[in-house]
Structure formats: structure tokens, C-alpha cells
Amino acid sequence: MYAQRNTSTSPRPRQGFSRPAAVRLRMALIMRKGMDFGPLGDMETALRFDGVSLAPISTGDASLINGGVTVLATATGDDITSGRVKGVVLPGGEADEAGVAQAKALLKLAKAQGLPVLAFADGVALAAEAFGVAAEAPGAVFQGDKAALINERAELSAVVATIS
């Protein structure tokens, strides 16, 4: 019946629609004031398409407002130590003293638990300092005493595929 006439109520295929992958792991997202993923672009969406669920962790009241939207923190440092998250994501952001101190404390927890840390923009330098390794790139993965640089989205997907 719909094929006989072209009306505004006839079903239409959803062109260009792609669904994110099913969630396969949960990672903590360290919220920072003025959060930025640098030249790699919107890594939150990229991680979601790779099957990562992000659980925000607050580094202070100022970090909970992102782009005019208030974000509810759904994870804490206890989630890192208990193993409820499989890694930590550290974006770049403003270098306010209290927020940087809180981010460093969370990075130390992740390092002590052996969790991978995905850092972006100026978060790379902060994570490199916390892990005691040298790294300079738009993104990097830190785990143990090693760092792997991320220069493009395909490299991020390859790294996320190895996290379990």
C-alpha cells in the first residue's frame, strides 16, 4: 500500500545511520574543566563506537560542567581500585591546581592497579609525568612502565581491542 503513493507517513529507510558497538568494557573518564581531546577530535564518540562505556569521575565541581551541560559523576577512585573499570581516559583540560592534583591521584591509582590509561592532548604530559615515561603525541596509552603513542583513530581502535 505504501509503495503506491508517496506520503509523508510512509516508512523510509534510515540512510547513513550506524549504531555504536555493544558495550564490552567500562572505563573511567577523568572529567577536567575545559575538557579537550586535541587534534584527534571527539574521542568520547570514537570510544563508544569501539564498545567502551565511559563513567565520569569528578576532579572538582568545576569539572562537572562540560559545554554548559552538568555531568553526573558515576564513578569514583574506588571503582579503579576494585576493578569495576578496565581503564582510565584522561583528556586535556585547564590546569587548575586542585583538578591536576586530583587527576594525578587517580592516575596513581590506575598505575598501582595495572590499568591502561588513555591520555589525550595535554593529558599526555600529565600521564607521562605520573607514569615516569616520556611521551609526546596527540594521544598515548600508558600501562606499567610503557607508553604507546596514538596519532590517529585507527591506532586507538587497535589499542581498545586489546583491553579486556
Short mmCIF file of C-alpha atoms in Angstrom, two decimals:
data_model
loop_
_atom_site.label_atom_id
_atom_site.label_comp_id
_atom_site.label_asym_id
_atom_site.label_seq_id
_atom_site.Cartn_x
_atom_site.Cartn_y
_atom_site.Cartn_z
CA MET A 1 0.00 0.00 0.00
CA TYR A 2 2.78 2.43 0.86
CA ALA A 3 4.51 1.73 -2.45
CA GLN A 4 1.51 3.05 -4.37
CA ARG A 5 1.80 6.58 -3.06
CA ASN A 6 4.47 8.81 -1.70
CA THR A 7 3.23 10.33 1.52
CA SER A 8 4.92 11.87 4.50
CA THR A 9 3.74 8.94 6.67
CA SER A 10 5.20 6.13 4.59
CA PRO A 11 8.19 4.35 6.19
CA ARG A 12 11.57 5.44 4.99
CA PRO A 13 14.91 3.70 5.39
CA ARG A 14 17.37 5.44 7.72
CA GLN A 15 20.20 6.29 5.39
CA GLY A 16 23.64 6.82 6.89
CA PHE A 17 22.58 5.59 10.32
CA SER A 18 25.16 3.49 12.12
CA ARG A 19 24.82 2.11 15.61
CA PRO A 20 27.64 2.02 18.12
CA ALA A 21 29.09 -1.33 19.04
CA ALA A 22 27.69 -3.21 22.00
CA VAL A 23 29.29 -2.19 25.29
CA ARG A 24 32.09 -4.61 26.09
CA LEU A 25 34.04 -2.71 28.74
CA ARG A 26 33.70 0.23 31.12
CA MET A 27 36.40 2.87 31.51
CA ALA A 28 36.63 5.83 33.87
CA LEU A 29 36.67 9.26 32.23
CA ILE A 30 38.52 11.82 34.35
CA MET A 31 36.45 14.97 33.96
CA ARG A 32 38.55 18.12 33.65
CA LYS A 33 37.48 21.73 33.34
CA GLY A 34 37.61 22.72 29.65
CA MET A 35 37.91 19.07 28.59
CA ASP A 36 39.67 18.68 25.22
CA PHE A 37 40.85 15.70 23.18
CA GLY A 38 43.16 17.81 20.99
CA PRO A 39 43.77 17.20 17.29
CA LEU A 40 42.29 13.69 17.38
CA GLY A 41 38.81 15.18 17.74
CA ASP A 42 35.88 13.75 19.67
CA MET A 43 37.37 10.66 21.29
CA GLU A 44 34.33 10.08 23.51
CA THR A 45 32.26 9.14 20.47
CA ALA A 46 35.13 7.12 18.98
CA LEU A 47 35.47 5.13 22.19
CA ARG A 48 31.74 4.47 22.32
CA PHE A 49 31.82 3.13 18.75
CA ASP A 50 34.61 0.78 19.90
CA GLY A 51 32.34 -0.61 22.63
CA VAL A 52 33.61 1.43 25.58
CA SER A 53 31.19 2.77 28.18
CA LEU A 54 32.58 5.88 29.86
CA ALA A 55 31.98 6.51 33.56
CA PRO A 56 32.83 10.12 34.51
CA ILE A 57 34.96 10.78 37.60
CA SER A 58 34.92 14.28 39.05
CA THR A 59 38.09 16.26 39.75
CA GLY A 60 36.12 19.04 41.42
CA ASP A 61 32.88 20.96 40.99
CA ALA A 62 34.19 22.94 38.00
CA SER A 63 34.90 19.73 36.06
CA LEU A 64 31.29 18.59 36.15
CA ILE A 65 30.08 21.27 33.73
CA ASN A 66 31.09 20.47 30.18
CA GLY A 67 29.89 22.70 27.35
CA GLY A 68 27.11 24.12 29.51
CA VAL A 69 25.85 20.66 30.45
CA THR A 70 26.14 19.36 34.00
CA VAL A 71 27.54 15.83 34.04
CA LEU A 72 26.70 13.40 36.83
CA ALA A 73 29.82 11.62 38.10
CA THR A 74 29.08 7.88 38.04
CA ALA A 75 32.48 6.54 39.12
CA THR A 76 34.95 7.16 41.91
CA GLY A 77 38.51 6.19 42.73
CA ASP A 78 37.06 3.13 44.47
CA ASP A 79 35.90 1.86 41.06
CA ILE A 80 39.53 1.92 39.92
CA THR A 81 40.85 0.00 42.93
CA SER A 82 38.02 -2.54 42.94
CA GLY A 83 38.32 -3.40 39.24
CA ARG A 84 34.87 -2.14 38.22
CA VAL A 85 36.54 -0.16 35.42
CA LYS A 86 39.02 -1.67 32.96
CA GLY A 87 40.96 1.52 32.28
CA VAL A 88 41.08 5.29 32.59
CA VAL A 89 40.64 8.01 29.96
CA LEU A 90 42.40 11.35 30.62
CA PRO A 91 41.53 14.21 28.26
CA GLY A 92 43.33 17.52 28.19
CA GLY A 93 41.89 20.44 30.09
CA GLU A 94 42.57 23.54 32.10
CA ALA A 95 45.46 23.19 34.51
CA ASP A 96 43.76 24.34 37.71
CA GLU A 97 45.84 23.24 40.69
CA ALA A 98 43.16 21.24 42.54
CA GLY A 99 41.98 19.45 39.40
CA VAL A 100 45.51 18.48 38.36
CA ALA A 101 46.24 17.14 41.86
CA GLN A 102 43.06 15.04 41.77
CA ALA A 103 43.85 13.76 38.26
CA LYS A 104 47.37 12.75 39.37
CA ALA A 105 45.92 10.87 42.35
CA LEU A 106 43.56 8.95 40.05
CA LEU A 107 46.44 8.19 37.66
CA LYS A 108 48.50 6.78 40.55
CA LEU A 109 45.57 4.52 41.48
CA ALA A 110 45.31 3.30 37.88
CA LYS A 111 49.06 2.66 37.70
CA ALA A 112 49.01 0.75 41.00
CA GLN A 113 46.18 -1.45 39.68
CA GLY A 114 47.93 -2.03 36.34
CA LEU A 115 45.10 -0.43 34.36
CA PRO A 116 45.71 1.17 30.96
CA VAL A 117 45.41 4.96 30.80
CA LEU A 118 44.37 6.57 27.50
CA ALA A 119 45.56 10.19 27.56
CA PHE A 120 44.85 12.92 25.02
CA ALA A 121 46.03 16.49 24.31
CA ASP A 122 47.87 17.95 27.33
CA GLY A 123 46.71 14.96 29.39
CA VAL A 124 49.54 13.03 27.69
CA ALA A 125 52.16 15.12 29.50
CA LEU A 126 50.32 14.75 32.81
CA ALA A 127 50.08 10.96 32.44
CA ALA A 128 53.70 10.70 31.27
CA GLU A 129 54.78 12.51 34.42
CA ALA A 130 52.65 10.22 36.63
CA PHE A 131 53.97 7.06 34.94
CA GLY A 132 57.57 8.29 34.76
CA VAL A 133 57.95 7.80 31.00
CA ALA A 134 58.48 10.17 28.09
CA ALA A 135 55.65 10.65 25.60
CA GLU A 136 54.72 13.43 23.21
CA ALA A 137 51.82 12.86 20.82
CA PRO A 138 48.16 13.82 20.35
CA GLY A 139 47.30 10.69 22.35
CA ALA A 140 49.05 7.90 24.23
CA VAL A 141 48.34 4.72 26.15
CA PHE A 142 50.18 4.17 29.41
CA GLN A 143 50.37 0.85 31.20
CA GLY A 144 53.03 -0.27 33.64
CA ASP A 145 56.30 1.35 32.61
CA LYS A 146 55.42 1.57 28.92
CA ALA A 147 53.78 4.14 26.68
CA ALA A 148 52.39 3.65 23.17
CA LEU A 149 51.67 6.75 21.10
CA ILE A 150 48.34 7.32 19.35
CA ASN A 151 48.46 9.57 16.30
CA GLU A 152 45.21 8.55 14.57
CA ARG A 153 41.84 6.99 15.23
CA ALA A 154 42.75 3.55 13.81
CA GLU A 155 45.54 3.23 16.37
CA LEU A 156 43.05 3.97 19.15
CA SER A 157 40.71 1.23 17.91
CA ALA A 158 43.59 -1.26 17.86
CA VAL A 159 44.53 -0.39 21.44
CA VAL A 160 40.94 -0.59 22.71
CA ALA A 161 40.53 -4.01 21.08
CA THR A 162 43.33 -5.36 23.30
CA ILE A 163 41.77 -4.18 26.58
CA SER A 164 39.67 -6.80 28.34
#
